[in-house]
Structure formats: C-alpha cells, structure tokens
CSV table of N, CA and C in Angstrom, one decimal:
chain,number,residue,atom,x,y,z
A,5,MET,N,142.3,118.7,56.3
A,5,MET,CA,142.6,119.0,54.9
A,5,MET,C,143.6,118.0,54.4
A,6,SER,N,143.4,117.4,53.3
A,6,SER,CA,144.3,116.3,52.7
A,6,SER,C,145.5,117.0,52.1
A,7,LYS,N,146.7,116.3,52.3
A,7,LYS,CA,147.9,116.7,51.8
A,7,LYS,C,148.2,116.1,50.4
A,8,VAL,N,147.3,115.2,50.0
A,8,VAL,CA,147.4,114.6,48.7
A,8,VAL,C,146.9,115.5,47.6
A,9,ALA,N,147.8,115.8,46.6
A,9,ALA,CA,147.4,116.8,45.6
A,9,ALA,C,146.2,116.3,44.8
A,10,VAL,N,145.4,117.3,44.4
A,10,VAL,CA,144.2,117.0,43.6
A,10,VAL,C,144.3,117.9,42.4
A,11,ASN,N,144.0,117.4,41.2
A,11,ASN,CA,144.0,118.2,40.0
A,11,ASN,C,142.7,119.1,39.9
A,12,ASP,N,142.6,119.9,38.8
A,12,ASP,CA,141.5,120.8,38.6
A,12,ASP,C,140.1,120.1,38.5
A,13,TYR,N,140.2,118.8,38.2
A,13,TYR,CA,138.9,118.0,38.1
A,13,TYR,C,138.6,117.2,39.3
A,14,GLY,N,139.3,117.4,40.4
A,14,GLY,CA,139.1,116.7,41.6
A,14,GLY,C,139.6,115.2,41.5
A,15,ASN,N,140.4,114.9,40.5
A,15,ASN,CA,140.8,113.5,40.4
A,15,ASN,C,142.2,113.3,41.0
A,16,VAL,N,142.3,112.4,41.9
A,16,VAL,CA,143.5,112.1,42.6
A,16,VAL,C,144.1,110.8,42.3
A,17,SER,N,143.4,110.0,41.4
A,17,SER,CA,143.8,108.6,41.1
A,17,SER,C,145.2,108.5,40.6
A,18,GLU,N,145.6,109.5,39.8
A,18,GLU,CA,147.0,109.4,39.2
A,18,GLU,C,148.1,109.6,40.3
A,19,ARG,N,147.7,110.0,41.5
A,19,ARG,CA,148.6,110.2,42.6
A,19,ARG,C,148.8,109.0,43.4
A,20,TYR,N,147.9,108.0,43.2
A,20,TYR,CA,148.0,106.8,44.0
A,20,TYR,C,149.0,105.8,43.4
A,21,GLY,N,149.7,105.0,44.2
A,21,GLY,CA,150.6,104.0,43.7
A,21,GLY,C,149.7,102.8,43.3
A,22,GLY,N,149.7,102.5,42.0
A,22,GLY,CA,148.9,101.5,41.4
A,22,GLY,C,149.5,100.1,41.7
A,23,PHE,N,148.8,99.1,41.2
A,23,PHE,CA,149.1,97.7,41.4
A,23,PHE,C,150.5,97.3,41.0
A,24,TRP,N,150.8,97.6,39.7
A,24,TRP,CA,152.1,97.1,39.1
A,24,TRP,C,153.3,97.8,39.7
A,25,VAL,N,153.2,99.1,40.0
A,25,VAL,CA,154.3,99.8,40.7
A,25,VAL,C,154.6,99.3,42.1
A,26,ARG,N,153.5,98.9,42.7
A,26,ARG,CA,153.6,98.3,44.1
A,26,ARG,C,154.2,96.9,44.0
A,27,VAL,N,153.8,96.1,42.9
A,27,VAL,CA,154.4,94.8,42.7
A,27,VAL,C,156.0,94.9,42.5
A,28,ALA,N,156.4,95.9,41.7
A,28,ALA,CA,157.8,96.2,41.5
A,28,ALA,C,158.5,96.5,42.8
A,29,ALA,N,157.9,97.3,43.6
A,29,ALA,CA,158.4,97.7,44.9
A,29,ALA,C,158.6,96.4,45.8
A,30,SER,N,157.6,95.6,45.8
A,30,SER,CA,157.6,94.3,46.6
A,30,SER,C,158.7,93.4,46.1
A,31,ILE,N,158.9,93.3,44.8
A,31,ILE,CA,160.0,92.5,44.3
A,31,ILE,C,161.4,93.0,44.8
A,32,ILE,N,161.6,94.3,44.7
A,32,ILE,CA,162.8,95.0,45.2
A,32,ILE,C,163.0,94.6,46.7
A,33,ASP,N,161.9,94.8,47.5
A,33,ASP,CA,162.0,94.5,48.9
A,33,ASP,C,162.3,93.0,49.2
A,34,GLY,N,161.7,92.2,48.4
A,34,GLY,CA,161.9,90.8,48.5
A,34,GLY,C,163.4,90.4,48.3
A,35,ILE,N,164.0,91.1,47.4
A,35,ILE,CA,165.5,90.8,47.1
A,35,ILE,C,166.3,91.4,48.3
A,36,ILE,N,165.9,92.6,48.7
A,36,ILE,CA,166.7,93.2,49.9
A,36,ILE,C,166.6,92.3,51.1
A,37,ILE,N,165.4,91.7,51.3
A,37,ILE,CA,165.2,90.9,52.5
A,37,ILE,C,165.9,89.5,52.3
A,38,SER,N,165.6,88.9,51.2
A,38,SER,CA,166.0,87.5,51.0
A,38,SER,C,167.5,87.2,50.9
A,39,VAL,N,168.2,88.2,50.3
A,39,VAL,CA,169.7,88.0,50.1
A,39,VAL,C,170.4,87.8,51.5
A,40,PRO,N,170.3,88.8,52.4
A,40,PRO,CA,171.0,88.6,53.7
A,40,PRO,C,170.5,87.4,54.5
A,41,LEU,N,169.2,87.1,54.4
A,41,LEU,CA,168.6,86.0,55.2
A,41,LEU,C,169.1,84.7,54.6
A,42,SER,N,169.2,84.6,53.3
A,42,SER,CA,169.7,83.4,52.6
A,42,SER,C,171.2,83.2,53.0
A,43,VAL,N,172.0,84.2,53.0
A,43,VAL,CA,173.4,84.1,53.4
A,43,VAL,C,173.5,83.6,54.8
A,44,LEU,N,172.6,84.1,55.7
A,44,LEU,CA,172.6,83.7,57.1
A,44,LEU,C,172.3,82.2,57.2
A,45,PHE,N,171.3,81.7,56.5
A,45,PHE,CA,170.9,80.3,56.6
A,45,PHE,C,172.0,79.4,56.0
A,46,ILE,N,172.6,79.9,54.9
A,46,ILE,CA,173.7,79.1,54.3
A,46,ILE,C,174.9,79.0,55.2
A,47,ILE,N,175.3,80.1,55.8
A,47,ILE,CA,176.4,80.1,56.8
A,47,ILE,C,176.1,79.1,57.9
A,48,TYR,N,174.9,79.3,58.5
A,48,TYR,CA,174.5,78.4,59.6
A,48,TYR,C,174.6,76.9,59.1
A,49,SER,N,174.1,76.6,57.9
A,49,SER,CA,174.1,75.3,57.4
A,49,SER,C,175.5,74.7,57.3
A,50,PHE,N,176.5,75.5,56.8
A,50,PHE,CA,177.9,75.1,56.7
A,50,PHE,C,178.5,74.8,58.1
A,51,ILE,N,178.2,75.7,59.0
A,51,ILE,CA,178.7,75.6,60.4
A,51,ILE,C,178.2,74.3,61.1
A,52,MET,N,176.9,74.1,60.9
A,52,MET,CA,176.2,73.0,61.6
A,52,MET,C,176.3,71.6,60.8
A,53,ALA,N,176.8,71.6,59.6
A,53,ALA,CA,176.9,70.4,58.8
A,53,ALA,C,177.8,69.4,59.6
A,54,PRO,N,177.3,68.1,59.6
A,54,PRO,CA,178.1,67.1,60.3
A,54,PRO,C,179.4,66.9,59.6
A,55,SER,N,180.4,66.7,60.4
A,55,SER,CA,181.8,66.5,59.8
A,55,SER,C,182.0,65.2,59.1
A,56,GLU,N,181.2,64.2,59.5
A,56,GLU,CA,181.4,62.8,59.0
A,56,GLU,C,180.3,62.3,58.2
A,57,GLY,N,179.5,63.1,57.6
A,57,GLY,CA,178.4,62.7,56.7
A,57,GLY,C,177.0,62.5,57.3
A,58,THR,N,176.9,61.9,58.4
A,58,THR,CA,175.6,61.7,59.1
A,58,THR,C,175.6,62.3,60.4
A,59,ALA,N,174.5,62.9,60.8
A,59,ALA,CA,174.4,63.6,62.1
A,59,ALA,C,173.8,62.6,63.1
A,60,THR,N,174.2,62.7,64.3
A,60,THR,CA,173.6,62.0,65.4
A,60,THR,C,172.3,62.6,65.8
A,61,ASP,N,171.5,62.0,66.6
A,61,ASP,CA,170.2,62.5,67.0
A,61,ASP,C,170.4,63.8,67.7
A,62,GLY,N,171.4,63.9,68.6
A,62,GLY,CA,171.7,65.2,69.3
A,62,GLY,C,172.1,66.3,68.4
A,63,GLU,N,172.9,66.0,67.4
A,63,GLU,CA,173.3,67.0,66.4
A,63,GLU,C,172.0,67.5,65.6
A,64,MET,N,171.2,66.6,65.3
A,64,MET,CA,169.9,66.9,64.5
A,64,MET,C,169.1,67.8,65.4
A,65,VAL,N,168.9,67.5,66.6
A,65,VAL,CA,168.1,68.4,67.5
A,65,VAL,C,168.7,69.8,67.6
A,66,THR,N,170.0,69.8,67.8
A,66,THR,CA,170.7,71.1,67.8
A,66,THR,C,170.5,71.9,66.6
A,67,MET,N,170.7,71.2,65.4
A,67,MET,CA,170.5,71.9,64.1
A,67,MET,C,169.1,72.5,64.0
A,68,LEU,N,168.1,71.6,64.3
A,68,LEU,CA,166.7,72.1,64.2
A,68,LEU,C,166.4,73.2,65.1
A,69,LEU,N,166.9,73.2,66.4
A,69,LEU,CA,166.7,74.3,67.3
A,69,LEU,C,167.3,75.6,66.7
A,70,GLY,N,168.5,75.4,66.2
A,70,GLY,CA,169.2,76.6,65.6
A,70,GLY,C,168.4,77.2,64.4
A,71,TYR,N,167.9,76.3,63.5
A,71,TYR,CA,167.1,76.8,62.4
A,71,TYR,C,165.9,77.5,62.9
A,72,THR,N,165.3,76.9,64.0
A,72,THR,CA,164.1,77.6,64.5
A,72,THR,C,164.4,79.0,65.1
A,73,VAL,N,165.5,79.1,65.8
A,73,VAL,CA,165.9,80.4,66.3
A,73,VAL,C,166.2,81.4,65.1
A,74,ILE,N,166.9,80.9,64.1
A,74,ILE,CA,167.2,81.8,63.0
A,74,ILE,C,165.9,82.2,62.3
A,75,TYR,N,164.9,81.2,62.1
A,75,TYR,CA,163.7,81.5,61.5
A,75,TYR,C,162.9,82.6,62.3
A,76,ILE,N,162.9,82.5,63.6
A,76,ILE,CA,162.2,83.5,64.4
A,76,ILE,C,162.8,84.8,64.3
A,77,ILE,N,164.2,84.8,64.3
A,77,ILE,CA,164.9,86.1,64.1
A,77,ILE,C,164.6,86.7,62.8
A,78,ALA,N,164.5,85.9,61.7
A,78,ALA,CA,164.2,86.3,60.4
A,78,ALA,C,162.8,86.9,60.4
A,79,LEU,N,161.8,86.3,61.0
A,79,LEU,CA,160.4,86.8,61.0
A,79,LEU,C,160.4,88.2,61.7
A,80,VAL,N,161.1,88.3,62.8
A,80,VAL,CA,161.1,89.6,63.5
A,80,VAL,C,161.9,90.7,62.7
A,81,ALA,N,163.0,90.3,62.1
A,81,ALA,CA,163.7,91.2,61.2
A,81,ALA,C,162.9,91.7,60.1
A,82,ILE,N,162.1,90.8,59.4
A,82,ILE,CA,161.3,91.2,58.3
A,82,ILE,C,160.2,92.2,58.8
A,83,ALA,N,159.5,91.8,59.9
A,83,ALA,CA,158.5,92.7,60.5
A,83,ALA,C,159.0,94.1,60.8
A,84,LEU,N,160.2,94.1,61.4
A,84,LEU,CA,160.8,95.4,61.8
A,84,LEU,C,161.2,96.2,60.6
A,85,TYR,N,161.7,95.5,59.5
A,85,TYR,CA,162.0,96.2,58.3
A,85,TYR,C,160.8,97.0,57.7
A,86,TYR,N,159.7,96.3,57.6
A,86,TYR,CA,158.5,96.9,57.1
A,86,TYR,C,157.9,98.0,58.0
A,87,ILE,N,157.8,97.7,59.3
A,87,ILE,CA,157.2,98.6,60.2
A,87,ILE,C,158.1,99.8,60.4
A,88,LEU,N,159.4,99.7,60.6
A,88,LEU,CA,160.2,100.8,60.9
A,88,LEU,C,160.4,101.7,59.7
A,89,THR,N,160.6,101.1,58.5
A,89,THR,CA,160.7,102.0,57.3
A,89,THR,C,159.4,102.7,57.0
A,90,THR,N,158.3,102.0,57.2
A,90,THR,CA,157.0,102.7,56.9
A,90,THR,C,156.7,103.8,57.9
A,91,ALA,N,157.1,103.6,59.1
A,91,ALA,CA,156.9,104.7,60.1
A,91,ALA,C,158.0,105.7,60.2
A,92,SER,N,159.0,105.5,59.4
A,92,SER,CA,160.2,106.5,59.4
A,92,SER,C,159.9,107.7,58.5
A,93,LYS,N,160.9,108.6,58.4
A,93,LYS,CA,160.8,109.7,57.5
A,93,LYS,C,160.7,109.3,56.1
A,94,MET,N,161.2,108.1,55.8
A,94,MET,CA,161.1,107.5,54.4
A,94,MET,C,159.7,107.3,54.0
A,95,GLN,N,158.8,107.0,55.0
A,95,GLN,CA,157.4,106.7,54.8
A,95,GLN,C,157.2,105.5,53.8
A,96,GLY,N,158.1,104.5,53.9
A,96,GLY,CA,157.9,103.3,53.1
A,96,GLY,C,159.2,102.5,53.0
A,97,THR,N,159.1,101.4,52.5
A,97,THR,CA,160.3,100.5,52.4
A,97,THR,C,161.2,101.0,51.3
A,98,VAL,N,162.4,100.4,51.2
A,98,VAL,CA,163.4,100.8,50.2
A,98,VAL,C,162.8,100.6,48.8
A,99,GLY,N,162.1,99.5,48.6
A,99,GLY,CA,161.4,99.3,47.3
A,99,GLY,C,160.4,100.4,46.9
A,100,LYS,N,159.6,100.8,47.9
A,100,LYS,CA,158.7,101.9,47.6
A,100,LYS,C,159.4,103.2,47.3
A,101,LYS,N,160.5,103.4,48.1
A,101,LYS,CA,161.3,104.7,47.8
A,101,LYS,C,161.9,104.7,46.4
A,102,ILE,N,162.4,103.5,46.0
A,102,ILE,CA,163.0,103.4,44.6
A,102,ILE,C,161.9,103.6,43.6
A,103,MET,N,160.7,103.1,43.9
A,103,MET,CA,159.6,103.3,42.9
A,103,MET,C,158.9,104.6,43.0
A,104,GLY,N,159.4,105.5,43.9
A,104,GLY,CA,158.8,106.8,44.1
A,104,GLY,C,157.5,106.8,44.8
A,105,LEU,N,157.3,105.9,45.8
A,105,LEU,CA,156.1,105.8,46.5
A,105,LEU,C,156.3,106.1,48.0
A,106,ILE,N,155.3,106.6,48.7
A,106,ILE,CA,155.3,106.8,50.1
A,106,ILE,C,154.0,106.2,50.7
A,107,VAL,N,154.0,105.9,52.0
A,107,VAL,CA,152.8,105.4,52.6
A,107,VAL,C,152.3,106.5,53.6
A,108,THR,N,151.0,106.9,53.5
A,108,THR,CA,150.5,108.0,54.4
A,108,THR,C,149.2,107.5,55.0
A,109,ASP,N,148.8,108.3,56.0
A,109,ASP,CA,147.4,108.0,56.5
A,109,ASP,C,146.5,108.7,55.5
A,110,LEU,N,145.2,108.7,55.8
A,110,LEU,CA,144.2,109.2,54.8
A,110,LEU,C,144.3,110.7,54.7
A,111,ASN,N,145.0,111.4,55.6
A,111,ASN,CA,145.2,112.8,55.5
A,111,ASN,C,146.5,113.2,54.9
A,112,GLY,N,147.3,112.2,54.5
A,112,GLY,CA,148.6,112.5,53.9
A,112,GLY,C,149.7,112.6,54.9
A,113,ASN,N,149.5,112.2,56.1
A,113,ASN,CA,150.5,112.3,57.2
A,113,ASN,C,151.3,111.0,57.3
A,114,ARG,N,152.5,111.2,57.8
A,114,ARG,CA,153.4,110.0,58.1
A,114,ARG,C,152.7,109.1,59.1
A,115,LEU,N,152.9,107.8,59.0
A,115,LEU,CA,152.3,106.8,59.9
A,115,LEU,C,153.0,106.8,61.2
A,116,THR,N,152.2,106.5,62.2
A,116,THR,CA,152.8,106.3,63.6
A,116,THR,C,153.3,104.9,63.6
A,117,PHE,N,154.1,104.6,64.6
A,117,PHE,CA,154.6,103.2,64.7
A,117,PHE,C,153.5,102.2,64.9
A,118,GLY,N,152.5,102.6,65.7
A,118,GLY,CA,151.3,101.7,65.9
A,118,GLY,C,150.5,101.4,64.6
A,119,ARG,N,150.3,102.5,63.8
A,119,ARG,CA,149.5,102.3,62.6
A,119,ARG,C,150.4,101.5,61.6
A,120,ALA,N,151.7,101.7,61.5
A,120,ALA,CA,152.5,100.9,60.6
A,120,ALA,C,152.6,99.5,61.1
A,121,THR,N,152.5,99.2,62.4
A,121,THR,CA,152.5,97.8,62.9
A,121,THR,C,151.2,97.2,62.5
A,122,GLY,N,150.1,97.9,62.7
A,122,GLY,CA,148.8,97.3,62.3
A,122,GLY,C,148.7,97.0,60.8
A,123,ARG,N,149.2,97.9,60.0
A,123,ARG,CA,149.2,97.8,58.6
A,123,ARG,C,150.1,96.5,58.2
A,124,TYR,N,151.2,96.4,58.8
A,124,TYR,CA,152.1,95.2,58.5
A,124,TYR,C,151.3,93.9,58.9
A,125,PHE,N,150.7,93.8,60.0
A,125,PHE,CA,150.0,92.6,60.4
A,125,PHE,C,148.8,92.4,59.6
A,126,ALA,N,148.2,93.4,59.1
A,126,ALA,CA,147.0,93.3,58.2
A,126,ALA,C,147.4,92.7,56.9
A,127,THR,N,148.7,92.8,56.5
A,127,THR,CA,149.1,92.2,55.2
A,127,THR,C,148.9,90.7,55.2
A,128,ILE,N,148.8,90.1,56.4
A,128,ILE,CA,148.6,88.6,56.5
A,128,ILE,C,147.2,88.4,56.0
A,129,LEU,N,146.2,89.2,56.3
A,129,LEU,CA,144.9,89.0,55.8
A,129,LEU,C,144.8,89.2,54.2
A,130,SER,N,145.6,90.2,53.8
A,130,SER,CA,145.7,90.5,52.3
A,130,SER,C,146.2,89.3,51.5
A,131,GLY,N,147.0,88.5,52.1
A,131,GLY,CA,147.5,87.3,51.4
A,131,GLY,C,146.9,86.0,51.7
A,132,MET,N,145.9,86.0,52.6
A,132,MET,CA,145.3,84.7,53.1
A,132,MET,C,144.6,84.0,52.0
A,133,ILE,N,143.8,84.7,51.2
A,133,ILE,CA,143.0,84.0,50.2
A,133,ILE,C,143.5,84.3,48.8
A,134,PHE,N,144.5,83.6,48.3
A,134,PHE,CA,145.1,83.8,47.0
A,134,PHE,C,145.5,85.2,46.7
A,135,TYR,N,145.9,86.0,47.7
A,135,TYR,CA,146.4,87.3,47.6
A,135,TYR,C,145.4,88.3,47.0
A,136,ILE,N,144.1,88.0,47.2
A,136,ILE,CA,143.0,88.9,46.7
A,136,ILE,C,143.1,90.2,47.4
A,137,GLY,N,143.5,90.3,48.6
A,137,GLY,CA,143.7,91.5,49.3
A,137,GLY,C,144.7,92.5,48.7
A,138,TYR,N,145.7,91.9,48.1
A,138,TYR,CA,146.7,92.7,47.3
A,138,TYR,C,146.1,93.1,46.0
A,139,LEU,N,145.4,92.2,45.3
A,139,LEU,CA,144.9,92.5,44.0
A,139,LEU,C,143.9,93.6,44.0
A,140,MET,N,143.3,93.9,45.2
A,140,MET,CA,142.3,94.9,45.3
A,140,MET,C,142.9,96.3,44.9
A,141,ALA,N,144.2,96.4,45.0
A,141,ALA,CA,144.8,97.7,44.6
A,141,ALA,C,144.6,98.0,43.1
A,142,ALA,N,144.4,97.0,42.3
A,142,ALA,CA,144.1,97.2,40.9
A,142,ALA,C,142.7,97.7,40.6
A,143,PHE,N,141.8,97.5,41.5
A,143,PHE,CA,140.4,97.8,41.3
A,143,PHE,C,139.8,98.8,42.1
A,144,THR,N,140.4,99.3,43.2
A,144,THR,CA,139.8,100.3,44.1
A,144,THR,C,140.1,101.7,43.6
A,145,GLU,N,139.3,102.6,43.9
A,145,GLU,CA,139.4,104.0,43.4
A,145,GLU,C,140.7,104.6,43.9
A,146,LYS,N,141.1,104.4,45.2
A,146,LYS,CA,142.3,105.0,45.7
A,146,LYS,C,143.5,104.0,45.7
A,147,LYS,N,143.4,102.9,44.9
A,147,LYS,CA,144.4,101.9,44.7
A,147,LYS,C,144.8,101.3,46.0
A,148,GLN,N,143.8,101.1,46.9
A,148,GLN,CA,144.1,100.6,48.3
A,148,GLN,C,144.0,99.0,48.2
A,149,THR,N,144.9,98.4,49.0
A,149,THR,CA,144.8,97.0,49.2
A,149,THR,C,143.9,96.8,50.5
A,150,LEU,N,143.7,95.5,50.8
A,150,LEU,CA,142.9,95.3,52.0
A,150,LEU,C,143.6,95.8,53.2
A,151,HIS,N,144.9,95.6,53.3
A,151,HIS,CA,145.6,96.1,54.5
A,151,HIS,C,145.6,97.6,54.6
A,152,ASP,N,145.6,98.3,53.4
A,152,ASP,CA,145.5,99.7,53.4
A,152,ASP,C,144.2,100.2,54.0
A,153,MET,N,143.1,99.5,53.6
A,153,MET,CA,141.8,99.8,54.1
A,153,MET,C,141.7,99.6,55.6
A,154,ILE,N,142.2,98.5,56.0
A,154,ILE,CA,142.1,98.1,57.4
A,154,ILE,C,142.9,99.2,58.3
A,155,ALA,N,144.0,99.6,57.8
A,155,ALA,CA,144.9,100.5,58.6
A,155,ALA,C,144.6,102.0,58.2
A,156,SER,N,143.6,102.2,57.3
A,156,SER,CA,143.3,103.6,56.9
A,156,SER,C,144.6,104.3,56.4
A,157,THR,N,145.2,103.7,55.4
A,157,THR,CA,146.4,104.2,54.8
A,157,THR,C,146.3,104.3,53.2
A,158,LEU,N,147.2,105.1,52.7
A,158,LEU,CA,147.3,105.2,51.2
A,158,LEU,C,148.7,105.1,50.8
A,159,VAL,N,148.9,104.6,49.6
A,159,VAL,CA,150.2,104.5,49.0
A,159,VAL,C,150.2,105.5,47.9
A,160,VAL,N,151.0,106.6,47.9
A,160,VAL,CA,150.9,107.6,46.9
A,160,VAL,C,152.2,107.9,46.3
A,161,LYS,N,152.2,108.4,45.1
A,161,LYS,CA,153.4,108.8,44.4
A,161,LYS,C,154.0,110.0,45.1
A,162,LYS,N,155.3,110.0,45.3
A,162,LYS,CA,155.9,111.1,46.0
A,162,LYS,C,156.1,112.3,45.1
C-alpha cells in the first residue's frame, strides 16, 4: 500500500515535487556545498602561494598534489552529503527540506543507504546529455527524473 496521499479522483500529481521546486532545492544545496568548499580552496591557495612570486617545480608539484587531494575530498564530501541526507530521517537534502520535499521509494518509505547511493550515482546519467535526465521531471506523470526512475524513487511534497 502506498503511503503517498491520493485525492478523491485518484490524482497524486499535486503531491510530487515538480521541476521548478526541485531546481530551487538544488540551488540551495549548491550554495550549502560550494561555500565551505570554496573557503577550503581559498585557504589552501593562500597557504600554498609562493612567498616570492614564482614557484619552483617542486612547489608546483606539491600544490597540484594538494589540490588533487582536496578535490577528491570534496567529491567524497559532496557524495556523502547527498547520500546520507537522503537516507536519513530527513529523507532529502537541506534544500529539499527547505522546499518541503522528501525522497521516498515507490511505496513512500525512507530510502536505504544502498538505494540512496544508487540514486546519487544515477544522477551522473541524468546530467550526461544536456541535463535531459533532470528535465524529465517536468514531463513525467510522477515528476520523476531519470535517476528517480533508475533508483525507483519519488520526490514528494511533505
């Protein structure tokens, strides 16, 4: 039995998180993610800046390795943010929570860590071809993106 509310006419579309509200949630999440990561990169840049204007080859290699490590940490942090918040009691990111949305499985249940992980990595496919996988939310009956369909998930209004 589905936990998603259905009105007297059997219409549930007004319960789904549509395209524009999801865009707003993504913008909020983008700000939440980018601000601390930008600060981290700026701090690292100031710490690693050469003291006399030009860097030696060794200093350049050290800087590039440092940026690579920070970039990998950032990728892992971003993935964990999306996966852990989606699989948590919040059932979605901070942006989704602010916009009054939650992510559920097709039966209205909270996602497992595994399903949230699969959904996160499926977002790569949603963005691969001009973000068409994301645009699908504007045209599908249940307002699902490609990654929602792959992971068998719904984004609904709380």
